[in-house]
mmCIF file of C-alpha atoms and ligand atoms in Angstrom:
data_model
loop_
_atom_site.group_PDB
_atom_site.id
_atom_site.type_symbol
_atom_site.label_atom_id
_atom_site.label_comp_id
_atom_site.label_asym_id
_atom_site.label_seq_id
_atom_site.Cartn_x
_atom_site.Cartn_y
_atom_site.Cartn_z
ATOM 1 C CA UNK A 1 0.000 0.000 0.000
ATOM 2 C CA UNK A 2 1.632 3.600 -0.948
ATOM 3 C CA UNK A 3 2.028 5.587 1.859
ATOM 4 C CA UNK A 4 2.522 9.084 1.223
ATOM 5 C CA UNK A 5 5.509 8.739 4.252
ATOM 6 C CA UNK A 6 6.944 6.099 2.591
ATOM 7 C CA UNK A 7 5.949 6.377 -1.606
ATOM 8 C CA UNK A 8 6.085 3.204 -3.432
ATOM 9 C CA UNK A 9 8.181 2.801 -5.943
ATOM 10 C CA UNK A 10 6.826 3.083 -9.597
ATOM 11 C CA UNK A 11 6.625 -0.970 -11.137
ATOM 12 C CA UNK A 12 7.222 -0.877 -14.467
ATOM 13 C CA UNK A 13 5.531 -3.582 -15.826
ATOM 14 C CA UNK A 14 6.421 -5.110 -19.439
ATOM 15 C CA UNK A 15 4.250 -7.952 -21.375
ATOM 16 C CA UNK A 16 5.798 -10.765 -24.085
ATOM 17 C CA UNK A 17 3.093 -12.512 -25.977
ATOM 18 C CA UNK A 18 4.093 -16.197 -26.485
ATOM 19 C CA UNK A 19 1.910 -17.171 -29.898
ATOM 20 C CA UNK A 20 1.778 -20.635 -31.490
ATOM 21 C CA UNK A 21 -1.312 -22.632 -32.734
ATOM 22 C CA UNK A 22 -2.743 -25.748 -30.531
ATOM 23 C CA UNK A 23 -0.316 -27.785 -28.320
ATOM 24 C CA UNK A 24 2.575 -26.302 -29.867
ATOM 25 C CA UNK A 25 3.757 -25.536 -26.388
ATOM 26 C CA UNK A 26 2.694 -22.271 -25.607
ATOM 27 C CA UNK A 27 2.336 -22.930 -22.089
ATOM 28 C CA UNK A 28 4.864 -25.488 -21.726
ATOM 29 C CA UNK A 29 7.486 -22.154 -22.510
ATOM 30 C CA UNK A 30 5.269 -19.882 -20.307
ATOM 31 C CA UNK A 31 5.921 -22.269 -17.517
ATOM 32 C CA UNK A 32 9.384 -22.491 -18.194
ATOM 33 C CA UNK A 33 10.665 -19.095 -17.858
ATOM 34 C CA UNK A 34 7.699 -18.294 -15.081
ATOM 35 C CA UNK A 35 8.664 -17.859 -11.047
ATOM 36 C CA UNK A 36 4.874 -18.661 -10.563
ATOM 37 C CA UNK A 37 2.626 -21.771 -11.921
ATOM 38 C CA UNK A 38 0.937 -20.331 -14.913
ATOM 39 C CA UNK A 39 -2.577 -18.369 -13.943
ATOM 40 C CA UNK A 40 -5.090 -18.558 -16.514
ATOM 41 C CA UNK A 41 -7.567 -15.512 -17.430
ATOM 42 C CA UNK A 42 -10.431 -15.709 -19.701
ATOM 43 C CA UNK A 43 -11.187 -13.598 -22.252
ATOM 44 C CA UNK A 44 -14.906 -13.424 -24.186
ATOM 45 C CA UNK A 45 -15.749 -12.674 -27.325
ATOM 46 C CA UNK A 46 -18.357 -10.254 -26.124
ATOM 47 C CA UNK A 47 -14.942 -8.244 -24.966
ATOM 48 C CA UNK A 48 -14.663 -6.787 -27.450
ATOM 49 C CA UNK A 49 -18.390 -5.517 -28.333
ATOM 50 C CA UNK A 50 -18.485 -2.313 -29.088
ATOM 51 C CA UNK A 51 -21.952 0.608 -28.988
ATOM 52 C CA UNK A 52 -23.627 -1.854 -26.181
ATOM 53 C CA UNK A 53 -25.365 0.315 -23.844
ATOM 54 C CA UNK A 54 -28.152 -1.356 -23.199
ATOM 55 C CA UNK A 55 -27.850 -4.217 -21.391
ATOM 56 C CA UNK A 56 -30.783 -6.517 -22.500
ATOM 57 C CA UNK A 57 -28.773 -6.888 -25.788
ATOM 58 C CA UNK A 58 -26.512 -8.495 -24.009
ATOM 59 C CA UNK A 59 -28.425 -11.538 -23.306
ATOM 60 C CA UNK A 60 -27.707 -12.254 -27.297
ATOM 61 C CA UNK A 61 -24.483 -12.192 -27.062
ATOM 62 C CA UNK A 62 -22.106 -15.658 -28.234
ATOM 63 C CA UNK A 63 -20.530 -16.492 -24.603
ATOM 64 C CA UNK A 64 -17.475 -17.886 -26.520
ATOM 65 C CA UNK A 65 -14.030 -17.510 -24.333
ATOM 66 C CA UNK A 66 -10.590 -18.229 -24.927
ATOM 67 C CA UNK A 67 -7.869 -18.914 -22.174
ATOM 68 C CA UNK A 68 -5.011 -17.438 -22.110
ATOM 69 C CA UNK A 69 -2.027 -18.632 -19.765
ATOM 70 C CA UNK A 70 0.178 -16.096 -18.495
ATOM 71 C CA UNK A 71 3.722 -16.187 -15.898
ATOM 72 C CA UNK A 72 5.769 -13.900 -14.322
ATOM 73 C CA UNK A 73 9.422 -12.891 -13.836
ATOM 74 C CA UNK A 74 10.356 -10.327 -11.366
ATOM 75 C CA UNK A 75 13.658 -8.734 -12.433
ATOM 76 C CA UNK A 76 13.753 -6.372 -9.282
ATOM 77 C CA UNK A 77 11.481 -4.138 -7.130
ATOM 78 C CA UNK A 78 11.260 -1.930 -10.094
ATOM 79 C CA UNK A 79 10.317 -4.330 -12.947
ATOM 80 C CA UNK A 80 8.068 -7.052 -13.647
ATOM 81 C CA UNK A 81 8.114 -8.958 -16.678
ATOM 82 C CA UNK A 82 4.735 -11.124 -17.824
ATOM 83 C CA UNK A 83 4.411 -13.831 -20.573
ATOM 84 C CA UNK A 84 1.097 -13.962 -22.103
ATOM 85 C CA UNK A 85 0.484 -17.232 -23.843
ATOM 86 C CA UNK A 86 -1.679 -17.196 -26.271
ATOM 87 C CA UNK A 87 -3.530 -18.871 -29.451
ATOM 88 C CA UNK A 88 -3.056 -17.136 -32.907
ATOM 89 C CA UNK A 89 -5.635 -18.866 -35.128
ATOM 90 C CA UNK A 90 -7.388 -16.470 -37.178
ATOM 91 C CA UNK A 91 -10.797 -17.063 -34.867
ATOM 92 C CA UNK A 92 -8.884 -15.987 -32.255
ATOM 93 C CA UNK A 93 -8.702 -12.315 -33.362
ATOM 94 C CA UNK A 94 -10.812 -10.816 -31.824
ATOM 95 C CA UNK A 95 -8.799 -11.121 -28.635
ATOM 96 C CA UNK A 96 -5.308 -9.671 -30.033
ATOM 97 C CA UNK A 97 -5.690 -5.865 -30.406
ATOM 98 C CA UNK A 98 -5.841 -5.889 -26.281
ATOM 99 C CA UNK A 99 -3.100 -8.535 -26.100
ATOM 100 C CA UNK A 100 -0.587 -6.965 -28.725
ATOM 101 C CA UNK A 101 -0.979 -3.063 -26.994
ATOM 102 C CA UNK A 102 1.602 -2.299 -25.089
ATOM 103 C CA UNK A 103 3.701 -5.507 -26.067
ATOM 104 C CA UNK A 104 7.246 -4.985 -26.130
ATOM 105 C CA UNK A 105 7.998 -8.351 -27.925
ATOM 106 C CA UNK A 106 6.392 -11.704 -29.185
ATOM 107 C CA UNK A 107 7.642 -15.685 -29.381
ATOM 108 C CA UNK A 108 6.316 -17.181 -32.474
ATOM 109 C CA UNK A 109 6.304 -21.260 -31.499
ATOM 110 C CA UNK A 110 5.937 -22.835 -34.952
ATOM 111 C CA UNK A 111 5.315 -26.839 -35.071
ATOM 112 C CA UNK A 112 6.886 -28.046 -38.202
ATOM 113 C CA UNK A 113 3.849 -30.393 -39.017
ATOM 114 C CA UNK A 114 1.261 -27.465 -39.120
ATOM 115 C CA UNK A 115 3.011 -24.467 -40.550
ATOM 116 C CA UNK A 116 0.062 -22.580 -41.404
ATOM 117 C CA UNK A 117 -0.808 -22.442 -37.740
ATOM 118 C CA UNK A 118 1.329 -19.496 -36.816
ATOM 119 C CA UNK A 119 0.852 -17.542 -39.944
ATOM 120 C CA UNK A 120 -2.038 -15.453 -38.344
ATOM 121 C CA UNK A 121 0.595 -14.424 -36.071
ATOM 122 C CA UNK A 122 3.773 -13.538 -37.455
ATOM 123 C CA UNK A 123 1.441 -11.429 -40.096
ATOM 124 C CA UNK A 124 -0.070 -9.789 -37.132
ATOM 125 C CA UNK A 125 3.249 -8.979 -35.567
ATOM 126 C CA UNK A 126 4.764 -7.947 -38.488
ATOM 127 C CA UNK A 127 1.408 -5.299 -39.323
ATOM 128 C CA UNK A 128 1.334 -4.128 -35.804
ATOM 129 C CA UNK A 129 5.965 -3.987 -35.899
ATOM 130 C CA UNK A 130 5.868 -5.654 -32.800
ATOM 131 C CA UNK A 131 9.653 -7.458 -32.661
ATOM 132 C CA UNK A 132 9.408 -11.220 -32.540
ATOM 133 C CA UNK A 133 11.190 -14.272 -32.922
ATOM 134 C CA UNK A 134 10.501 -17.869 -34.175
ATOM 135 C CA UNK A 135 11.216 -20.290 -32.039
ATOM 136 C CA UNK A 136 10.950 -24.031 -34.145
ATOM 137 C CA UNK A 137 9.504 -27.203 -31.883
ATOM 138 C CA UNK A 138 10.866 -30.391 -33.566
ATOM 139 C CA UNK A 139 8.074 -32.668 -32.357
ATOM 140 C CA UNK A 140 9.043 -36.361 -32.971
ATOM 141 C CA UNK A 141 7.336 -37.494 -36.116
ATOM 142 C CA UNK A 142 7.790 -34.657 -38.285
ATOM 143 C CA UNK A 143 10.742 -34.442 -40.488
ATOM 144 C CA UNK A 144 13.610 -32.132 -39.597
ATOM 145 C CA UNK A 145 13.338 -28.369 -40.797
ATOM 146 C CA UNK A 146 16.430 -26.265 -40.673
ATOM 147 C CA UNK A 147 16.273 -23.232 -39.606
ATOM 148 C CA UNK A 148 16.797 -21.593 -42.672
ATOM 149 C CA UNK A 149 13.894 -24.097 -43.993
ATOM 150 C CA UNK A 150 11.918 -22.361 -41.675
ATOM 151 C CA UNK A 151 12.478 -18.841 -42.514
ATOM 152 C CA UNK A 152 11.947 -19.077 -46.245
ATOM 153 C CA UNK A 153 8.671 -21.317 -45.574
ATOM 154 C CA UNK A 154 7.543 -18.290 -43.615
ATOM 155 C CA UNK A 155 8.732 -16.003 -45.790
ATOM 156 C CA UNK A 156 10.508 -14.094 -42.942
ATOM 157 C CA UNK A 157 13.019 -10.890 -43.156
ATOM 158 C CA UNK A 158 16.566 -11.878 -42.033
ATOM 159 C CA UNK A 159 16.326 -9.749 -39.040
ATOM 160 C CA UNK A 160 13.563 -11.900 -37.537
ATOM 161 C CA UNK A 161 15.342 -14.115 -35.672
ATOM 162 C CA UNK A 162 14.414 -18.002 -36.287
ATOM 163 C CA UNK A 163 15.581 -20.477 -32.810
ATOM 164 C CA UNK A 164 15.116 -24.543 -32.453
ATOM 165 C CA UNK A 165 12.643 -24.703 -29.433
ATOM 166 C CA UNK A 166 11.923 -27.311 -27.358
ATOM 167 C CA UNK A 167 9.871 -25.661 -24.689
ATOM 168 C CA UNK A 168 10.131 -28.642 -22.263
ATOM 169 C CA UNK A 169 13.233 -27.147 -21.582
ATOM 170 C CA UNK A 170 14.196 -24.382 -19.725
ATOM 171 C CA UNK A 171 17.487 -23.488 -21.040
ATOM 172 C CA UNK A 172 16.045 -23.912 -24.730
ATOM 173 C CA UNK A 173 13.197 -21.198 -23.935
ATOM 174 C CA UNK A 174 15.760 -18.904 -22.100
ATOM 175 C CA UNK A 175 17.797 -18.710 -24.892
ATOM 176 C CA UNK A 176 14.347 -17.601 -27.734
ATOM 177 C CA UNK A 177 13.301 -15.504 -24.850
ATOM 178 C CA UNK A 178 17.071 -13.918 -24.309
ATOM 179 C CA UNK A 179 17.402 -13.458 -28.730
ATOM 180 C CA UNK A 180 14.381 -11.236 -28.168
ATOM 181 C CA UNK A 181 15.431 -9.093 -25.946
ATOM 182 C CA UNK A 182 18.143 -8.593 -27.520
ATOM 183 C CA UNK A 183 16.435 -8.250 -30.903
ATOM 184 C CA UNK A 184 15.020 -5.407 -28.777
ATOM 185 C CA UNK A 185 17.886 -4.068 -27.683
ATOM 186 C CA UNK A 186 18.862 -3.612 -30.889
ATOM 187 C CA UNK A 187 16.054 -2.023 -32.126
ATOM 188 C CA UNK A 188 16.219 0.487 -29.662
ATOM 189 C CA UNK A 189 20.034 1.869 -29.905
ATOM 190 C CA UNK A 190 19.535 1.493 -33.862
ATOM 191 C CA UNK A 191 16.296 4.214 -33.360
ATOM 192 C CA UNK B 1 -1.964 -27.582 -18.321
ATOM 193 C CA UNK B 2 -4.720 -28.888 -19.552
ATOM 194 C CA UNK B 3 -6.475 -27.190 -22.966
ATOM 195 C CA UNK B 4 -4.860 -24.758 -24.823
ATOM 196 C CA UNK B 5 -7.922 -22.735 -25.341
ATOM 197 C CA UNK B 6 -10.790 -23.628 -23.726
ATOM 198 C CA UNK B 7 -13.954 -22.785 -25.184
ATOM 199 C CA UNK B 8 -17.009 -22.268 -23.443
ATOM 200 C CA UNK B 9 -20.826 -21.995 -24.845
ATOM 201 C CA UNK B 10 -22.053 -20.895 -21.520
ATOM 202 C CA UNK B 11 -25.494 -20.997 -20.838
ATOM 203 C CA UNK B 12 -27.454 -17.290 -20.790
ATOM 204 C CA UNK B 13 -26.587 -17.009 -17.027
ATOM 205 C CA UNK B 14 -23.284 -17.296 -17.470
ATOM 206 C CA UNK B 15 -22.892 -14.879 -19.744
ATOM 207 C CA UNK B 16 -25.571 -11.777 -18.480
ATOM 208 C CA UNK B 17 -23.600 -12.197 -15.000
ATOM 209 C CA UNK B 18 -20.692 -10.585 -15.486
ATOM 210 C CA UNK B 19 -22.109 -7.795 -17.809
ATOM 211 C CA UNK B 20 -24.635 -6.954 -14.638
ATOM 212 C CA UNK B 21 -22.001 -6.505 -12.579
ATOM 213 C CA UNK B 22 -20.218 -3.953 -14.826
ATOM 214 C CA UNK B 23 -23.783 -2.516 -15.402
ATOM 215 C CA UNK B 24 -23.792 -3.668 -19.052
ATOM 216 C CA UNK B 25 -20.897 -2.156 -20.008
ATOM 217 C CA UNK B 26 -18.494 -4.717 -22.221
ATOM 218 C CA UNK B 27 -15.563 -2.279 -22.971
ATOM 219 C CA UNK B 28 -14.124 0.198 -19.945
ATOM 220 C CA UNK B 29 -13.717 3.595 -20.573
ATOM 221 C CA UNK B 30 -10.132 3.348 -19.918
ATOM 222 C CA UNK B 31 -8.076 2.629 -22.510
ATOM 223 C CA UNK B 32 -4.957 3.282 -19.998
ATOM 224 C CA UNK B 33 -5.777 -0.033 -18.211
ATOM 225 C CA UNK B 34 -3.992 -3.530 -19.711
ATOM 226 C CA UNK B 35 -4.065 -6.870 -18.712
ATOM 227 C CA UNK B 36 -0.264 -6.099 -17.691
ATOM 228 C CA UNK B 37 -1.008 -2.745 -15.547
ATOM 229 C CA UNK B 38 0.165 -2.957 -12.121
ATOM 230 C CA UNK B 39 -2.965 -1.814 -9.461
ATOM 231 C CA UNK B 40 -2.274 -1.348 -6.100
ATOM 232 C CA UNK B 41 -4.420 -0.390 -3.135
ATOM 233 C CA UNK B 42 -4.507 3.692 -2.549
ATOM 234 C CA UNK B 43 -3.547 4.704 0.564
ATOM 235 C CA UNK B 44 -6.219 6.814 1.786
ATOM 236 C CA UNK B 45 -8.566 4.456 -0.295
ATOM 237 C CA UNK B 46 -11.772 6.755 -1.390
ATOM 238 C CA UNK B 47 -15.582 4.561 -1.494
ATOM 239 C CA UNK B 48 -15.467 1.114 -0.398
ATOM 240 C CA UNK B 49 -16.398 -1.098 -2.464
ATOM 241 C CA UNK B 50 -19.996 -2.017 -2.647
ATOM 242 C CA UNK B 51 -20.312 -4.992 -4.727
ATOM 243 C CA UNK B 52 -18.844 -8.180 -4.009
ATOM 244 C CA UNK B 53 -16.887 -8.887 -7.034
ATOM 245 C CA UNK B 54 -14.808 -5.422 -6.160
ATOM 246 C CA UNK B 55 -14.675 -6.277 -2.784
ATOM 247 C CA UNK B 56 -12.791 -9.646 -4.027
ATOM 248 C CA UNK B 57 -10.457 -7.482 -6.364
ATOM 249 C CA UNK B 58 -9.722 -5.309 -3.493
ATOM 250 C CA UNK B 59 -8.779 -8.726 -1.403
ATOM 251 C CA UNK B 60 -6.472 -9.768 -4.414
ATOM 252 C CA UNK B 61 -5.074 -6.686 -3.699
ATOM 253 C CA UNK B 62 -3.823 -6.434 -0.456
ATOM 254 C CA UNK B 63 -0.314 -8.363 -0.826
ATOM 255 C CA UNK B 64 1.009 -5.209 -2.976
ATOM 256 C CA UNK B 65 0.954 -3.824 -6.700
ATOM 257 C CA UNK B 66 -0.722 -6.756 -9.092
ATOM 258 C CA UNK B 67 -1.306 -7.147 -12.373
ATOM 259 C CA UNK B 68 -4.666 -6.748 -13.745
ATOM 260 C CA UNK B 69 -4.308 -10.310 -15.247
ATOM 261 C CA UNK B 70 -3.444 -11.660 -12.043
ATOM 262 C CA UNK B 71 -6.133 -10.011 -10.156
ATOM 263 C CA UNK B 72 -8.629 -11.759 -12.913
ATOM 264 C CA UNK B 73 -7.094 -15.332 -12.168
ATOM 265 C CA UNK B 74 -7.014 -14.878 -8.467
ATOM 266 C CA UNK B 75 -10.532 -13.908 -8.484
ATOM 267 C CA UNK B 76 -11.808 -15.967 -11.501
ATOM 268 C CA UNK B 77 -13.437 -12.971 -13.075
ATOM 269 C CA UNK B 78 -13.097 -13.039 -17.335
ATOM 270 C CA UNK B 79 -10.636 -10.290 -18.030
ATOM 271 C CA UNK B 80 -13.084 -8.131 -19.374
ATOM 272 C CA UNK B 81 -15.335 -7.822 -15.984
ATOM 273 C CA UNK B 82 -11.901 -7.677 -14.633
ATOM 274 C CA UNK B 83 -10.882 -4.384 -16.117
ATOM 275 C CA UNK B 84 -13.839 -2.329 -16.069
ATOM 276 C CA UNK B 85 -14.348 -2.902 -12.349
ATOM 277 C CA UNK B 86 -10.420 -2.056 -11.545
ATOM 278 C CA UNK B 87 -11.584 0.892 -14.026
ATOM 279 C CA UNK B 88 -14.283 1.709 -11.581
ATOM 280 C CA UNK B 89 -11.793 1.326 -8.730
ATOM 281 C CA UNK B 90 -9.213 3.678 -9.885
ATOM 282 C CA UNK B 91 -12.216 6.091 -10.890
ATOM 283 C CA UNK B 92 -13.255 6.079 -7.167
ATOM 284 C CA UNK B 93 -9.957 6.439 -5.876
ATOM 285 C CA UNK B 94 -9.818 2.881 -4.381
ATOM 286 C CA UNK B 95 -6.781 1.729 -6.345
ATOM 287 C CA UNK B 96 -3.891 3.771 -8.144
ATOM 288 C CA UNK B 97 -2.297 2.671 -11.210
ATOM 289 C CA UNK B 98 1.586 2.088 -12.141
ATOM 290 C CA UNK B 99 1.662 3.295 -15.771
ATOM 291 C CA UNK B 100 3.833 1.502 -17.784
ATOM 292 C CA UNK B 101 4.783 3.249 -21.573
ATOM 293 C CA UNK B 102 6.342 0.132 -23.454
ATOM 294 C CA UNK B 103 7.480 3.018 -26.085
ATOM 295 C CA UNK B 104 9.333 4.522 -23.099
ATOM 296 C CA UNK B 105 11.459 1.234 -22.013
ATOM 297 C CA UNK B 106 14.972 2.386 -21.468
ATOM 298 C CA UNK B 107 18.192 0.749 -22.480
ATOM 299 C CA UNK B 108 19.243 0.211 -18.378
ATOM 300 C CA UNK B 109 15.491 -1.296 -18.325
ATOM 301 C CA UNK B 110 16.437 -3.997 -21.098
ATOM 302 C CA UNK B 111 19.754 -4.849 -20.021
ATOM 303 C CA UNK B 112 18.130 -5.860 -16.485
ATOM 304 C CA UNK B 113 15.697 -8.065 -18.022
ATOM 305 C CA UNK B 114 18.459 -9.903 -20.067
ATOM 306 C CA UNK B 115 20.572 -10.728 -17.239
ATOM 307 C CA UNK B 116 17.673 -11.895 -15.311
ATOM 308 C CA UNK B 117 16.782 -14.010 -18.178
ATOM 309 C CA UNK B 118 20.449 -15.220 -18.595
ATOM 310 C CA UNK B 119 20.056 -15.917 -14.695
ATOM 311 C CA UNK B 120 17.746 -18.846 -15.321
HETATM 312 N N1 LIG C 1 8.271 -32.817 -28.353
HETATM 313 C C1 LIG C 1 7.916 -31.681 -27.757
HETATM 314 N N2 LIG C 1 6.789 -31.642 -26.998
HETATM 315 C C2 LIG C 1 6.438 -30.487 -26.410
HETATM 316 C C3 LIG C 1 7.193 -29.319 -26.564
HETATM 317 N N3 LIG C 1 6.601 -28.304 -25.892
HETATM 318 C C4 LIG C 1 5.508 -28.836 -25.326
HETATM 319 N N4 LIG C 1 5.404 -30.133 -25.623
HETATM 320 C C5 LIG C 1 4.336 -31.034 -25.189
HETATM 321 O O1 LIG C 1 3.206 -30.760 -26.005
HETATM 322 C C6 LIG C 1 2.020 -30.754 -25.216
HETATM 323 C C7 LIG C 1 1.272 -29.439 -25.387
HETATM 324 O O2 LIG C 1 2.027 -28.384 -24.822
HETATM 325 P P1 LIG C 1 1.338 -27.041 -24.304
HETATM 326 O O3 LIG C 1 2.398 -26.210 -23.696
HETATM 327 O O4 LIG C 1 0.168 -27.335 -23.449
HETATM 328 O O5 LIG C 1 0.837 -26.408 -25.664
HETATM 329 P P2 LIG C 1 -0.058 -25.095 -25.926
HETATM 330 O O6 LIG C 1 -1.364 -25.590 -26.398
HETATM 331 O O7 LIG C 1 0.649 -24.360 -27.002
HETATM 332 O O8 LIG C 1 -0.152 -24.321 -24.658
HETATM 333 C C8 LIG C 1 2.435 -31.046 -23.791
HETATM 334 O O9 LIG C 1 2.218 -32.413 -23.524
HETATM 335 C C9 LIG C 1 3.909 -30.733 -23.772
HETATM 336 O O10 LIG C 1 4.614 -31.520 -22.850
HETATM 337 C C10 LIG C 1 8.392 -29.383 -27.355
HETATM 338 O O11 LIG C 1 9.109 -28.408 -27.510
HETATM 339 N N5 LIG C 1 8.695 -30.580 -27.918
HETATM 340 MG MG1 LIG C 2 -1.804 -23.708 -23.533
#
């Protein structure tokens, strides 16, 4: 509690968005790098209803929801970073204006079986210039992608930069999430 | 974790609930307030809190600044609901806000997170 003896010190509070289609181990990363057991929030569709004043309408409304799995990493009294996990199918849109404001950075996961499931996202990063990275999960059963497989399958610029991933591991997903920083870094002293 | 994305066809109760509680309002009126916005209790805190669900997001409170995502898990209230009532809150003078410009990150900020992220 601020007391005006004793002010508390401003938090500055930053958000990642961790994107990836279904089970590509969105949560599995969020967990990883997270000093807390992902929390789950739920977001609705109706969210993002706009002009609704009257509140019998609202009984019409679709109730759908999508959960979203978030962590946290304190880096000192001063500064809080959060990891939101989230799904980037293209019905899932109507949930990523509020996700993506304010983002300093994103994690693409891409599963090299299902391609097409992440390219909702990196278009929507690369619209909204929001600095990510790809991190690729190898699952068992696909066939091996290089890197560089990767990027021109997505089409990618060579600054974006493209990771193997396997989020079960902690020192894989602090290494994607430490490229993006420093993708950000970057960014910044080049501006 | 269980499901990735979990989704819901809620009966009608379910879903006029939490849209009483914010008095039918589906979008706050404060665009300054994200899911990542640290709240934290005001010190000479204005109106108490008259319905329950802000009386529970004052209780998620009281361990020191929280995120606005984290006050929605602790008290299982869709983000949405979650924001307009902190809205309300900080309107009342019940909470204050930590504003965070993610334009505005400096250099010093960025360097911190990296070592803590090396750190792992
Ligand atoms: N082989 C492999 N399996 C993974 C990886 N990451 C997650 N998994 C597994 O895939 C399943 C789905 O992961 P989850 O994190 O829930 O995916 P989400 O739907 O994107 O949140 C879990 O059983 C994980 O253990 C990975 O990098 N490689
Ligand atoms: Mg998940």
């Amino acid at each position: 509690m601020s007391n005006p003896s004793e002010p508390s010190r401003h938090v500055t509070a930053v958000k990642f968005v961790v994107a990836g289609g279904f089970g590509v181990g969105k949560t599995t990363f969020v967990g990883a790098i997270s000093e807390i057991e992902p929390l789950r929030t739920e977001a609705a569709m109706t969210d993002v209803a706009t002009g609704v004043d009257d509140a019998s309408a609202v009984a019409t409304k679709t109730s759908t929801t999508v959960a979203m799995d978030f962590g946290r990493l304190t880096v000192d009294r001063r500064l809080v970073m959060y990891l939101f996990g989230a799904p980037g199918q293209e019905r899932f849109t109507f949930m990523w204006d509020d996700l993506v404001t304010g983002a300093l950075g994103a994690v693409v996961l891409v599963d090299t079986r299902r391609f097409d499931e992440c390219f909702n996202a990196v278009d929507y990063f690369e619209r909204r210039r929001i600095p990510f990275v790809i991190g690729v999960n190898q699952f068992a059963g696909g066939r091996h992608y290089r890197t560089a497989d990767v990027r021109d399958a997505l089409g990618l610029a060579e600054t974006v930069p493209v990771l193997d991933c396997d989020a079960r591991l902690r020192s894989s997903c602090r290494d994607v999430l430490l490229e993006l920083l420093q993708l950000i870094l970057r960014i910044k002293t080049a501006g | 974790m269980d499901d990735p994305a979990v989704w819901s066809q809620g009966s009608e109760p379910d879903v006029v609930r939490p849209f009483v509680m914010t008095g039918g309002r589906t979008r706050s009126s404060r665009a300054d307030v994200r899911m990542e916005t640290m709240v934290e209790l005001a010190y000479e805190a204005g109106t108490r809190p008259s319905l329950p669900e802000q009386a529970a997001i004052v209780e998620a409170c009281q361990g020191g600044p929280i995120s606005v995502a984290e006050v929605s898990a602790h008290t299982a209230l869709p983000l949405g609901v979650t924001t307009i009532l902190i809205g309300d809150l900080l309107d009342t003078g019940v909470l204050e806000m930590h504003l965070t410009d993610p334009t505005d990150i400096e250099v010093s900020a960025l360097t911190r997170m990296i070592e803590r992220v090396k750190s792992l």
